DNA sequence: GCGCGCCATACGCCTAGAGATATCACGTCA
DNA sequence: TGACGTGATATCTCTAGGCGTATGGCGCGC
């Protein structure tokens, strides 16, 4: 990249004069007196090495060299003005792109609201959403592959990431409609002998451990016969009679024939949905999204 | 057009740093010490209003705002560098466009040489040639519709135009091959009774007047039966038997069946081909072309 | 724990250049 | 011929900013 030789102010003066073709008017248009404009043009012509305007009595005209320079000058000025505006918009979080990872089940609950609300407040921002389970989201946040995570059961010990709970919900039992317990509220211990369908532990260790922990607390170890990476699939498998499951209440929105959702006792355990971000992320969009997700100010580490 | 806010030097520093992503290296690349570079970037960030780089220990990265500004800055810089180079090339006459009007008959003599020679010396220059008779060339020069004229018999009293004779040639008689005089040299007076075919006076009053003047000097007034705007046509009409003509010798290059060219006596009269230009034209290409057309300034008789 | 690499900060110097005012030179036109 | 319009020149002021040296803070690796 070559060292720039032409001050922008002079190019600006040049462009305006090329439009007006009249020193006095151009100077007025620039908000300066006429002699300074003459100087600007002269300096520019000195740098270029050739006359850019031909001054004949009564009329000012562009020389061929001036005609050659004009479009480049114009483009440079508009490019810079546009680029500056764009950079400011992005910097202030009025525009740009935000990459959001989300757990599939959230597409049924908080995600649509979030997209709608944020989209209305920041119409210039492109939201790039991608479905991922919890563990990959954590990795992607570290790798800067996503800027925001929407996940269940934030892991502990993540010093570089911030988490804020945005939703807390109880668990429900997922049962085949034909299951004997599908009639009313389920005592957790009653599931002790049923085969279980669950997400693989790798997808979200915290939630997995929480679910198996609930079973343990109820006095049994779940017999897991099948893993599936999405709750949607888990429900389908349950509906097909492969087993039962324990899931966050919001998956009740998944309406599948032959699948029943039942409250469990004890119902105190809750799973938390959290928004996650890099604590050191300076991106204004991240701050805006955090503010959107819970208007009361976040903690700023 | 908006007033430019960003000094080009800072944008240059920005672009280089965005390429190197290392203050020390970028500064070295720019040929300055590191602290000034830090200052440049800081000033630029102040003007933009947002950080353009994120300085984490060990690595420098572009922020989203920086990524937004970078292409605009790059484009502006290259646009200006290219535009400046182009303007200089045009200003120094190494590039650009030259509009040349020429009399049709010269396409047979000096024009090809001129195009070849000039084209070799200035390969970047586009020569825009257009056929025109003398009078329209004069008008076009005044109107700046052409930059150079190649014409016969430059008119007198043109204070704004310069002329230089580049060729001087005698007249020849143009006769039908069957004409009784087509056998040898023609005495001008012998044409007194033949009908004449000539260019219209408006196409080039000087040449027209010169030709009719020759006749007058030979003791007769030519009986003009037909006008034609091109010598090519005049020859064709002569060949068709409509009449005879007097023409500059170089039109002998027009080989048409049934047309004969004969020396005339007295053979002292000559018609001059001249190059014409606006005296106040600052275009370097015009100067170059004048130098090409006759490297040693005099006119030959 | 110590040095080193990397970037920021703090001064100080100095020039380019942007601005103003006053004036001049040179057309044109009434 | 004199007023006017237009652009160039001369001269002065002022300051933004570009550069340097010196120094400070902070991770990181040996």
CSV table of N, CA, C and O in Angstrom, one decimal, chain A residues 119-163:
chain,number,residue,atom,x,y,z
A,119,UNK,N,-34.6,-7.8,17.0
A,119,UNK,CA,-34.7,-7.4,15.7
A,119,UNK,C,-35.5,-6.1,15.5
A,119,UNK,O,-35.2,-5.2,14.6
A,120,UNK,N,-36.4,-5.8,16.4
A,120,UNK,CA,-37.2,-4.5,16.3
A,120,UNK,C,-36.3,-3.4,16.8
A,120,UNK,O,-36.3,-2.3,16.2
A,121,UNK,N,-35.5,-3.6,17.8
A,121,UNK,CA,-34.7,-2.5,18.4
A,121,UNK,C,-33.5,-2.2,17.5
A,121,UNK,O,-33.0,-1.1,17.5
A,122,UNK,N,-33.0,-3.3,16.9
A,122,UNK,CA,-31.8,-3.1,16.0
A,122,UNK,C,-32.0,-3.6,14.7
A,122,UNK,O,-31.4,-4.7,14.3
A,123,UNK,N,-32.8,-2.9,13.9
A,123,UNK,CA,-33.1,-3.5,12.6
A,123,UNK,C,-31.9,-3.7,11.7
A,123,UNK,O,-31.9,-4.5,10.7
A,124,UNK,N,-30.8,-3.0,11.9
A,124,UNK,CA,-29.7,-3.1,11.0
A,124,UNK,C,-28.8,-4.3,11.4
A,124,UNK,O,-27.8,-4.5,10.7
A,125,UNK,N,-29.1,-5.0,12.4
A,125,UNK,CA,-28.2,-6.1,12.8
A,125,UNK,C,-28.7,-7.4,12.3
A,125,UNK,O,-29.9,-7.8,12.3
A,126,UNK,N,-27.7,-8.1,11.7
A,126,UNK,CA,-28.1,-9.5,11.2
A,126,UNK,C,-27.8,-10.5,12.3
A,126,UNK,O,-26.7,-10.6,12.8
A,127,UNK,N,-28.8,-11.2,12.7
A,127,UNK,CA,-28.6,-12.3,13.7
A,127,UNK,C,-28.4,-13.6,13.0
A,127,UNK,O,-29.2,-14.1,12.2
A,128,UNK,N,-27.3,-14.2,13.3
A,128,UNK,CA,-26.8,-15.4,12.7
A,128,UNK,C,-27.0,-16.5,13.7
A,128,UNK,O,-26.1,-16.7,14.6
A,129,UNK,N,-28.1,-17.2,13.6
A,129,UNK,CA,-28.4,-18.2,14.7
A,129,UNK,C,-28.1,-19.6,14.2
A,129,UNK,O,-28.2,-19.9,13.0
A,130,UNK,N,-27.5,-20.4,15.1
A,130,UNK,CA,-27.2,-21.8,14.8
A,130,UNK,C,-27.5,-22.7,15.9
A,130,UNK,O,-27.1,-22.4,17.1
A,131,UNK,N,-28.1,-23.8,15.7
A,131,UNK,CA,-28.5,-24.7,16.7
A,131,UNK,C,-27.3,-25.5,17.2
A,131,UNK,O,-26.6,-26.1,16.4
A,132,UNK,N,-27.0,-25.5,18.5
A,132,UNK,CA,-25.9,-26.3,19.1
A,132,UNK,C,-26.3,-26.7,20.5
A,132,UNK,O,-27.0,-26.0,21.2
A,133,UNK,N,-25.8,-27.8,20.9
A,133,UNK,CA,-26.0,-28.2,22.3
A,133,UNK,C,-25.1,-27.4,23.2
A,133,UNK,O,-24.2,-26.7,22.7
A,134,UNK,N,-25.2,-27.7,24.5
A,134,UNK,CA,-24.4,-26.8,25.4
A,134,UNK,C,-22.9,-26.9,25.2
A,134,UNK,O,-22.3,-25.8,25.1
A,135,UNK,N,-22.4,-28.1,25.3
A,135,UNK,CA,-20.9,-28.2,25.2
A,135,UNK,C,-20.3,-27.5,24.0
A,135,UNK,O,-19.3,-26.8,24.1
A,136,UNK,N,-20.8,-27.8,22.8
A,136,UNK,CA,-20.3,-27.1,21.6
A,136,UNK,C,-20.4,-25.6,21.7
A,136,UNK,O,-19.5,-24.9,21.2
A,137,UNK,N,-21.4,-25.1,22.4
A,137,UNK,CA,-21.6,-23.7,22.5
A,137,UNK,C,-20.4,-23.1,23.3
A,137,UNK,O,-19.8,-22.1,23.0
A,138,UNK,N,-20.1,-23.8,24.4
A,138,UNK,CA,-18.9,-23.4,25.2
A,138,UNK,C,-17.7,-23.3,24.4
A,138,UNK,O,-16.9,-22.3,24.4
A,139,UNK,N,-17.4,-24.4,23.6
A,139,UNK,CA,-16.2,-24.4,22.8
A,139,UNK,C,-16.3,-23.3,21.8
A,139,UNK,O,-15.3,-22.5,21.6
A,140,UNK,N,-17.4,-23.1,21.1
A,140,UNK,CA,-17.6,-22.1,20.1
A,140,UNK,C,-17.4,-20.7,20.7
A,140,UNK,O,-16.8,-19.8,20.0
A,141,UNK,N,-17.8,-20.5,21.9
A,141,UNK,CA,-17.6,-19.2,22.5
A,141,UNK,C,-16.1,-18.9,22.7
A,141,UNK,O,-15.6,-17.9,22.4
A,142,UNK,N,-15.4,-19.9,23.2
A,142,UNK,CA,-13.9,-19.8,23.4
A,142,UNK,C,-13.3,-19.5,22.1
A,142,UNK,O,-12.3,-18.7,22.0
A,143,UNK,N,-13.7,-20.2,21.0
A,143,UNK,CA,-13.1,-20.1,19.7
A,143,UNK,C,-13.5,-18.9,19.0
A,143,UNK,O,-13.1,-18.6,17.8
A,144,UNK,N,-14.4,-18.1,19.6
A,144,UNK,CA,-15.0,-17.0,18.9
A,144,UNK,C,-15.8,-17.4,17.6
A,144,UNK,O,-15.8,-16.6,16.6
A,145,UNK,N,-16.3,-18.6,17.6
A,145,UNK,CA,-17.1,-19.0,16.5
A,145,UNK,C,-18.5,-18.5,16.7
A,145,UNK,O,-19.3,-18.3,15.7
A,146,UNK,N,-19.0,-18.3,17.9
A,146,UNK,CA,-20.2,-17.6,18.2
A,146,UNK,C,-20.0,-16.5,19.2
A,146,UNK,O,-18.9,-16.5,19.9
A,147,UNK,N,-20.9,-15.5,19.3
A,147,UNK,CA,-20.7,-14.4,20.2
A,147,UNK,C,-21.6,-14.6,21.4
A,147,UNK,O,-21.3,-14.0,22.5
A,148,UNK,N,-22.7,-15.3,21.2
A,148,UNK,CA,-23.7,-15.4,22.3
A,148,UNK,C,-24.1,-16.9,22.3
A,148,UNK,O,-24.3,-17.5,21.2
A,149,UNK,N,-24.2,-17.5,23.5
A,149,UNK,CA,-24.8,-18.8,23.6
A,149,UNK,C,-26.1,-18.8,24.4
A,149,UNK,O,-26.3,-18.0,25.3
A,150,UNK,N,-27.0,-19.6,24.0
A,150,UNK,CA,-28.3,-19.8,24.8
A,150,UNK,C,-28.3,-21.3,25.1
A,150,UNK,O,-28.5,-22.1,24.3
A,151,UNK,N,-28.1,-21.6,26.4
A,151,UNK,CA,-27.8,-23.0,26.7
A,151,UNK,C,-28.5,-23.3,28.1
A,151,UNK,O,-28.9,-22.5,28.8
A,152,UNK,N,-28.5,-24.6,28.4
A,152,UNK,CA,-29.0,-25.1,29.6
A,152,UNK,C,-27.9,-25.4,30.6
A,152,UNK,O,-26.9,-25.9,30.2
A,153,UNK,N,-28.1,-25.1,31.8
A,153,UNK,CA,-27.2,-25.5,32.9
A,153,UNK,C,-25.8,-25.1,32.6
A,153,UNK,O,-24.9,-25.8,32.2
A,154,UNK,N,-25.5,-23.8,32.8
A,154,UNK,CA,-24.1,-23.3,32.5
A,154,UNK,C,-23.1,-24.0,33.4
A,154,UNK,O,-23.4,-24.3,34.6
A,155,UNK,N,-22.0,-24.4,32.8
A,155,UNK,CA,-21.0,-25.1,33.5
A,155,UNK,C,-20.3,-24.2,34.5
A,155,UNK,O,-20.2,-23.0,34.3
A,156,UNK,N,-19.7,-24.8,35.5
A,156,UNK,CA,-19.0,-24.0,36.5
A,156,UNK,C,-17.5,-23.9,36.0
A,156,UNK,O,-17.1,-24.6,35.1
A,157,UNK,N,-16.8,-22.9,36.6
A,157,UNK,CA,-15.4,-22.8,36.4
A,157,UNK,C,-15.0,-22.2,35.1
A,157,UNK,O,-13.9,-22.4,34.6
A,158,UNK,N,-16.0,-21.5,34.4
A,158,UNK,CA,-15.6,-20.9,33.2
A,158,UNK,C,-15.3,-19.4,33.4
A,158,UNK,O,-16.1,-18.5,33.4
A,159,UNK,N,-14.0,-19.1,33.7
A,159,UNK,CA,-13.6,-17.8,34.1
A,159,UNK,C,-13.8,-16.8,33.0
A,159,UNK,O,-14.0,-15.6,33.2
A,160,UNK,N,-13.6,-17.2,31.8
A,160,UNK,CA,-13.6,-16.2,30.7
A,160,UNK,C,-15.0,-16.0,30.2
A,160,UNK,O,-15.2,-15.0,29.4
A,161,UNK,N,-16.0,-16.8,30.6
A,161,UNK,CA,-17.3,-16.6,30.1
A,161,UNK,C,-18.3,-16.1,31.2
A,161,UNK,O,-18.1,-16.4,32.4
A,162,UNK,N,-19.2,-15.3,30.8
A,162,UNK,CA,-20.2,-14.8,31.7
A,162,UNK,C,-21.5,-15.6,31.4
A,162,UNK,O,-21.8,-16.0,30.2
A,163,UNK,N,-22.3,-15.8,32.4
A,163,UNK,CA,-23.6,-16.5,32.2
A,163,UNK,C,-24.7,-15.7,33.0
A,163,UNK,O,-24.4,-15.2,34.1
